[in-house]
Amino acid sequence: EVQLVESGGDLVQAGGTLRLSCVASGFTFDDYAIGWFRQAPGKEREAISSITSKDGSTYYADSVKGRFTISRDNAKNTAYLQMNSLKPEDTAVYYCAAKEDSLPLGDLLLLAPIYDYWGQGTQVTVSS
C-alpha cells in the first residue's frame, strides 16, 4: 500500500520556524520526485517546492523562495520542508506528493495534477 505521511505541522508565531516531514512507503522512493503543496481555506492548492529523485534539483514558488528549503533523505524514504520566517499567509494544510521522474520534468514538478501519490496533509498555522 502506497503511503505518504506528513508530520510537523503546528501553531507558531510569525517569524518562527517549522520543519515538515514526509515519510513514504509502498513504492520505490528513490524513483520519485517529491513536491510540497499547500491549501488555505477557500483557496486553490498551491505549489510550494519540489525536489527530483536522483540529482536533488529543487524548485520553489516565488512566495517561499529564500524562506523555505526542501530536502530528502533517500535512505530514510523521507522528504523535508524547512520553513523559516513564517508569515500568517503561510497558514494552510501542507501536503507532500510523489511523482515518478525517470524523464526530466523540470519546473513541471510545481504542477499538482502530474503527481501520482498524495499524503493526507498537516496543518500549519502562523499567528500574527
PDB file of C-alpha atoms in Angstrom:
ATOM      1  CA  GLU A   1       0.000   0.000   0.000  1.00  0.00           C
ATOM      2  CA  VAL A   2       1.342   3.376  -1.021  1.00  0.00           C
ATOM      3  CA  GLN A   3       1.513   5.878   1.810  1.00  0.00           C
ATOM      4  CA  LEU A   4       2.793   9.390   2.259  1.00  0.00           C
ATOM      5  CA  VAL A   5       2.538  10.624   5.819  1.00  0.00           C
ATOM      6  CA  GLU A   6       3.203  14.245   6.658  1.00  0.00           C
ATOM      7  CA  SER A   7       4.055  15.488  10.128  1.00  0.00           C
ATOM      8  CA  GLY A   8       5.479  18.530  11.850  1.00  0.00           C
ATOM      9  CA  GLY A   9       2.624  20.957  11.403  1.00  0.00           C
ATOM     10  CA  ASP A  10       1.908  23.199  14.367  1.00  0.00           C
ATOM     11  CA  LEU A  11       0.787  26.602  15.581  1.00  0.00           C
ATOM     12  CA  VAL A  12       3.677  29.093  15.535  1.00  0.00           C
ATOM     13  CA  GLN A  13       4.108  32.828  15.772  1.00  0.00           C
ATOM     14  CA  ALA A  14       5.052  34.937  12.795  1.00  0.00           C
ATOM     15  CA  GLY A  15       8.791  34.825  12.259  1.00  0.00           C
ATOM     16  CA  GLY A  16       9.012  31.316  13.632  1.00  0.00           C
ATOM     17  CA  THR A  17      10.222  28.107  12.064  1.00  0.00           C
ATOM     18  CA  LEU A  18       8.846  24.650  11.401  1.00  0.00           C
ATOM     19  CA  ARG A  19      10.191  21.537   9.765  1.00  0.00           C
ATOM     20  CA  LEU A  20       7.734  19.292   7.996  1.00  0.00           C
ATOM     21  CA  SER A  21       8.481  15.653   7.260  1.00  0.00           C
ATOM     22  CA  CYS A  22       7.002  13.346   4.650  1.00  0.00           C
ATOM     23  CA  VAL A  23       7.590   9.630   5.160  1.00  0.00           C
ATOM     24  CA  ALA A  24       6.955   7.404   2.156  1.00  0.00           C
ATOM     25  CA  SER A  25       6.218   3.702   1.924  1.00  0.00           C
ATOM     26  CA  GLY A  26       4.846   1.221  -0.590  1.00  0.00           C
ATOM     27  CA  PHE A  27       6.852   2.441  -3.583  1.00  0.00           C
ATOM     28  CA  THR A  28      10.480   2.960  -4.592  1.00  0.00           C
ATOM     29  CA  PHE A  29      11.161   6.350  -3.056  1.00  0.00           C
ATOM     30  CA  ASP A  30      14.415   6.788  -4.994  1.00  0.00           C
ATOM     31  CA  ASP A  31      12.473   6.819  -8.289  1.00  0.00           C
ATOM     32  CA  TYR A  32      10.097   9.601  -7.331  1.00  0.00           C
ATOM     33  CA  ALA A  33      10.324  13.346  -7.153  1.00  0.00           C
ATOM     34  CA  ILE A  34       8.668  14.860  -4.101  1.00  0.00           C
ATOM     35  CA  GLY A  35       6.604  18.000  -4.079  1.00  0.00           C
ATOM     36  CA  TRP A  36       5.176  20.082  -1.278  1.00  0.00           C
ATOM     37  CA  PHE A  37       1.880  21.878  -1.771  1.00  0.00           C
ATOM     38  CA  ARG A  38      -0.444  23.820   0.479  1.00  0.00           C
ATOM     39  CA  GLN A  39      -4.084  24.772   0.556  1.00  0.00           C
ATOM     40  CA  ALA A  40      -5.594  27.524   2.632  1.00  0.00           C
ATOM     41  CA  PRO A  41      -9.338  27.695   3.357  1.00  0.00           C
ATOM     42  CA  GLY A  42     -11.224  28.959   0.335  1.00  0.00           C
ATOM     43  CA  LYS A  43      -8.147  28.898  -1.883  1.00  0.00           C
ATOM     44  CA  GLU A  44      -6.800  26.557  -4.516  1.00  0.00           C
ATOM     45  CA  ARG A  45      -3.958  24.174  -3.841  1.00  0.00           C
ATOM     46  CA  GLU A  46      -0.646  25.975  -4.310  1.00  0.00           C
ATOM     47  CA  ALA A  47       2.735  24.522  -5.215  1.00  0.00           C
ATOM     48  CA  ILE A  48       5.483  25.283  -2.728  1.00  0.00           C
ATOM     49  CA  SER A  49       8.537  23.323  -3.709  1.00  0.00           C
ATOM     50  CA  SER A  50       9.766  20.133  -5.341  1.00  0.00           C
ATOM     51  CA  ILE A  51      12.910  18.027  -5.432  1.00  0.00           C
ATOM     52  CA  THR A  52      13.940  15.476  -8.038  1.00  0.00           C
ATOM     53  CA  SER A  53      14.676  11.868  -7.216  1.00  0.00           C
ATOM     54  CA  LYS A  54      18.267  11.426  -8.333  1.00  0.00           C
ATOM     55  CA  ASP A  55      20.205  14.672  -8.558  1.00  0.00           C
ATOM     56  CA  GLY A  56      18.170  16.577  -5.979  1.00  0.00           C
ATOM     57  CA  SER A  57      17.365  19.543  -8.181  1.00  0.00           C
ATOM     58  CA  THR A  58      14.970  21.853  -6.392  1.00  0.00           C
ATOM     59  CA  TYR A  59      12.210  24.222  -7.447  1.00  0.00           C
ATOM     60  CA  TYR A  60      10.413  26.850  -5.396  1.00  0.00           C
ATOM     61  CA  ALA A  61       7.384  29.052  -5.703  1.00  0.00           C
ATOM     62  CA  ASP A  62       8.253  32.734  -5.596  1.00  0.00           C
ATOM     63  CA  SER A  63       6.207  33.124  -2.417  1.00  0.00           C
ATOM     64  CA  VAL A  64       8.601  30.942  -0.420  1.00  0.00           C
ATOM     65  CA  LYS A  65      11.980  31.449  -2.086  1.00  0.00           C
ATOM     66  CA  GLY A  66      14.637  32.316   0.434  1.00  0.00           C
ATOM     67  CA  ARG A  67      12.461  31.176   3.352  1.00  0.00           C
ATOM     68  CA  PHE A  68      11.704  27.503   2.695  1.00  0.00           C
ATOM     69  CA  THR A  69      14.137  24.705   1.907  1.00  0.00           C
ATOM     70  CA  ILE A  70      13.219  21.291   0.556  1.00  0.00           C
ATOM     71  CA  SER A  71      15.430  18.263   1.069  1.00  0.00           C
ATOM     72  CA  ARG A  72      15.256  14.486   1.041  1.00  0.00           C
ATOM     73  CA  ASP A  73      16.960  11.508   2.606  1.00  0.00           C
ATOM     74  CA  ASN A  74      16.534   8.539   0.288  1.00  0.00           C
ATOM     75  CA  ALA A  75      17.960   6.172   2.898  1.00  0.00           C
ATOM     76  CA  LYS A  76      15.073   7.090   5.197  1.00  0.00           C
ATOM     77  CA  ASN A  77      12.389   7.394   2.496  1.00  0.00           C
ATOM     78  CA  THR A  78      11.727  10.846   3.856  1.00  0.00           C
ATOM     79  CA  ALA A  79      11.449  14.340   2.459  1.00  0.00           C
ATOM     80  CA  TYR A  80      11.551  17.540   4.466  1.00  0.00           C
ATOM     81  CA  LEU A  81      10.394  21.109   4.187  1.00  0.00           C
ATOM     82  CA  GLN A  82      12.257  23.548   6.403  1.00  0.00           C
ATOM     83  CA  MET A  83      10.169  26.670   6.818  1.00  0.00           C
ATOM     84  CA  ASN A  84      11.766  29.820   8.218  1.00  0.00           C
ATOM     85  CA  SER A  85      10.489  33.359   8.697  1.00  0.00           C
ATOM     86  CA  LEU A  86       6.924  32.131   8.687  1.00  0.00           C
ATOM     87  CA  LYS A  87       4.149  34.591   7.897  1.00  0.00           C
ATOM     88  CA  PRO A  88       0.432  34.472   8.673  1.00  0.00           C
ATOM     89  CA  GLU A  89      -0.219  33.977   4.961  1.00  0.00           C
ATOM     90  CA  ASP A  90       1.675  30.672   5.178  1.00  0.00           C
ATOM     91  CA  THR A  91      -1.224  29.267   7.175  1.00  0.00           C
ATOM     92  CA  ALA A  92      -2.597  26.249   5.309  1.00  0.00           C
ATOM     93  CA  VAL A  93      -2.751  22.492   5.173  1.00  0.00           C
ATOM     94  CA  TYR A  94       0.531  21.271   3.743  1.00  0.00           C
ATOM     95  CA  TYR A  95       0.666  18.171   1.557  1.00  0.00           C
ATOM     96  CA  CYS A  96       3.505  16.161   0.141  1.00  0.00           C
ATOM     97  CA  ALA A  97       3.175  14.293  -3.133  1.00  0.00           C
ATOM     98  CA  ALA A  98       5.266  11.887  -5.185  1.00  0.00           C
ATOM     99  CA  LYS A  99       5.840  11.803  -8.933  1.00  0.00           C
ATOM    100  CA  GLU A 100       7.834   9.157 -10.828  1.00  0.00           C
ATOM    101  CA  ASP A 101      10.529  11.129 -12.645  1.00  0.00           C
ATOM    102  CA  SER A 102      12.546   8.820 -14.872  1.00  0.00           C
ATOM    103  CA  LEU A 103      12.154  11.549 -17.501  1.00  0.00           C
ATOM    104  CA  PRO A 104      13.290  15.083 -16.655  1.00  0.00           C
ATOM    105  CA  LEU A 105      10.322  17.224 -15.704  1.00  0.00           C
ATOM    106  CA  GLY A 106      11.966  20.448 -14.607  1.00  0.00           C
ATOM    107  CA  ASP A 107       9.599  23.011 -13.199  1.00  0.00           C
ATOM    108  CA  LEU A 108       6.606  20.909 -14.284  1.00  0.00           C
ATOM    109  CA  LEU A 109       7.173  19.452 -10.832  1.00  0.00           C
ATOM    110  CA  LEU A 110       5.362  22.517  -9.485  1.00  0.00           C
ATOM    111  CA  LEU A 111       2.132  21.341 -11.119  1.00  0.00           C
ATOM    112  CA  ALA A 112      -0.141  19.378  -8.798  1.00  0.00           C
ATOM    113  CA  PRO A 113      -2.022  17.343 -11.456  1.00  0.00           C
ATOM    114  CA  ILE A 114       1.092  15.445 -12.557  1.00  0.00           C
ATOM    115  CA  TYR A 115       1.669  13.825  -9.176  1.00  0.00           C
ATOM    116  CA  ASP A 116       0.959  10.130  -8.654  1.00  0.00           C
ATOM    117  CA  TYR A 117       0.525   9.905  -4.892  1.00  0.00           C
ATOM    118  CA  TRP A 118      -0.576  12.286  -2.160  1.00  0.00           C
ATOM    119  CA  GLY A 119      -0.457  12.427   1.605  1.00  0.00           C
ATOM    120  CA  GLN A 120      -3.292  13.485   3.883  1.00  0.00           C
ATOM    121  CA  GLY A 121      -1.759  16.773   4.933  1.00  0.00           C
ATOM    122  CA  THR A 122      -0.566  18.513   8.086  1.00  0.00           C
ATOM    123  CA  GLN A 123      -1.901  21.810   9.415  1.00  0.00           C
ATOM    124  CA  VAL A 124       0.385  24.804   9.731  1.00  0.00           C
ATOM    125  CA  THR A 125      -0.997  27.867  11.478  1.00  0.00           C
ATOM    126  CA  VAL A 126       1.005  31.064  11.798  1.00  0.00           C
ATOM    127  CA  SER A 127      -0.302  33.663  14.205  1.00  0.00           C
ATOM    128  CA  SER A 128       0.425  37.352  13.845  1.00  0.00           C
TER     129      SER A 128
END
